[in-house]
XYZ file of C-alpha atoms in Angstrom:
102
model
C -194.832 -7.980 -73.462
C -192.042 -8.997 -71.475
C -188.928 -11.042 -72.147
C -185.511 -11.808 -70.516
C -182.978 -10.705 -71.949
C -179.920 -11.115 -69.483
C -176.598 -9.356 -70.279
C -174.275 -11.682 -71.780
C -171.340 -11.115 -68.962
C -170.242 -8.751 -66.253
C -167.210 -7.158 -66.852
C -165.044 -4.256 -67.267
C -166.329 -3.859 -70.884
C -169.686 -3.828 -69.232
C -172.043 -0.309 -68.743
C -175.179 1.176 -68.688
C -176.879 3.888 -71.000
C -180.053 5.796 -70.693
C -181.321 6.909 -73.887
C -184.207 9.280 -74.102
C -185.611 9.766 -77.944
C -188.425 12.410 -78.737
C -190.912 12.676 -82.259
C -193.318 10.476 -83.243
C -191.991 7.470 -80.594
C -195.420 6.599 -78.910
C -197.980 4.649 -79.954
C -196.184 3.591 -82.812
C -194.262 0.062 -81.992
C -190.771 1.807 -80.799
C -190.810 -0.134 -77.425
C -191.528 -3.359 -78.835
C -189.028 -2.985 -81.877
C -186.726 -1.764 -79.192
C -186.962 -4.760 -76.935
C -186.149 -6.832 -80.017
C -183.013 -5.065 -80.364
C -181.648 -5.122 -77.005
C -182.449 -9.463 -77.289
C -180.604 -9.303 -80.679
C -177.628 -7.536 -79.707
C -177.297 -9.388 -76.404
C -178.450 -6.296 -74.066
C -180.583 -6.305 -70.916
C -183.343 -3.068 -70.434
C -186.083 -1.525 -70.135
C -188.068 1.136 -72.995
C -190.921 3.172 -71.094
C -192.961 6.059 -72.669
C -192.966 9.034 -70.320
C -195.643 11.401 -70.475
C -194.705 14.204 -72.337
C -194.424 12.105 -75.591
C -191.051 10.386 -75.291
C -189.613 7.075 -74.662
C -186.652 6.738 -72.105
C -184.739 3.155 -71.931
C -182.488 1.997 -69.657
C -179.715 -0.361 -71.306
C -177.277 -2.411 -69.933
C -174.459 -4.835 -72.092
C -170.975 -4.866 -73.372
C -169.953 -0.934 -74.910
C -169.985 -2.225 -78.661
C -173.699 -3.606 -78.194
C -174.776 -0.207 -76.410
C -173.066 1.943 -79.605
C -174.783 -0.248 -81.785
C -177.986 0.186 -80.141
C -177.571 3.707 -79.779
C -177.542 3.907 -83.492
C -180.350 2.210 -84.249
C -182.298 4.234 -81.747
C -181.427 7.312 -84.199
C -184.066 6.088 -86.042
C -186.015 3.281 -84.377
C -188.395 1.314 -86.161
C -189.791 2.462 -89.780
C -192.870 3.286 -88.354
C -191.154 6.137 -86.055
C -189.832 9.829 -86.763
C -187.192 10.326 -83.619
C -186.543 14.199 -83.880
C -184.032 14.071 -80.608
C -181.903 11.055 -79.372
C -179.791 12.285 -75.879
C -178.155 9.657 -74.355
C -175.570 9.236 -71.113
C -173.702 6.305 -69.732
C -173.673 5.007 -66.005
C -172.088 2.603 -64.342
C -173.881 -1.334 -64.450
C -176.487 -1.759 -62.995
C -179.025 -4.521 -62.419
C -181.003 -4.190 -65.144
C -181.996 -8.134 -66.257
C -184.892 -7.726 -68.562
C -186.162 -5.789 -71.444
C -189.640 -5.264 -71.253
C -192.676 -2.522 -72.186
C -194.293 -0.869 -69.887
C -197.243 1.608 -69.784
């Protein structure tokens, strides 16, 4: 599945935040529920499982959309059990598209 989901603007008010979540994350529609997230809070990323069991996505939008995210990937979809949720912010970046990967 892949959509674009450009970031609404590019601005000071503008960053970029990895989020890494552990639990029961794969397999389970968390990247897919993510993406739909990111498109309805007007972000841009990318959710990828890694292979020791977690998902890491890369987020890019205005700070109140990435806080908001952030707290819905606390608990991601009701089909997911996220034990851990660490998180850091970067600079923007060009991230244009939210999309699942393998």
């Amino acid at each position: 599945m892949s959509s674009q989901t450009p970031a609404n603007d590019r601005g000071p008010n503008i960053s970029t935040r990895i989020i890494r979540v552990t639990g029961r994350v794969q397999g389970v529609g968390f990247r897919r529920s993510a993406a739909k997230a990111m498109e309805r809070l007007g972000l841009a990323g990318t959710a990828n499982n890694l292979t020791n069991g977690s998902v890491e996505m890369e987020v890019e939008g205005r700070i109140e959309a990435l806080e908001a995210f952030t707290k819905w990937a606390r608990s991601g979809p009701f089909t997911a059990r996220v034990d851990t949720l660490e998180w850091r912010d970067g600079s923007a970046a060009e991230v244009t598209k939210s999309r699942r990967t393998n």
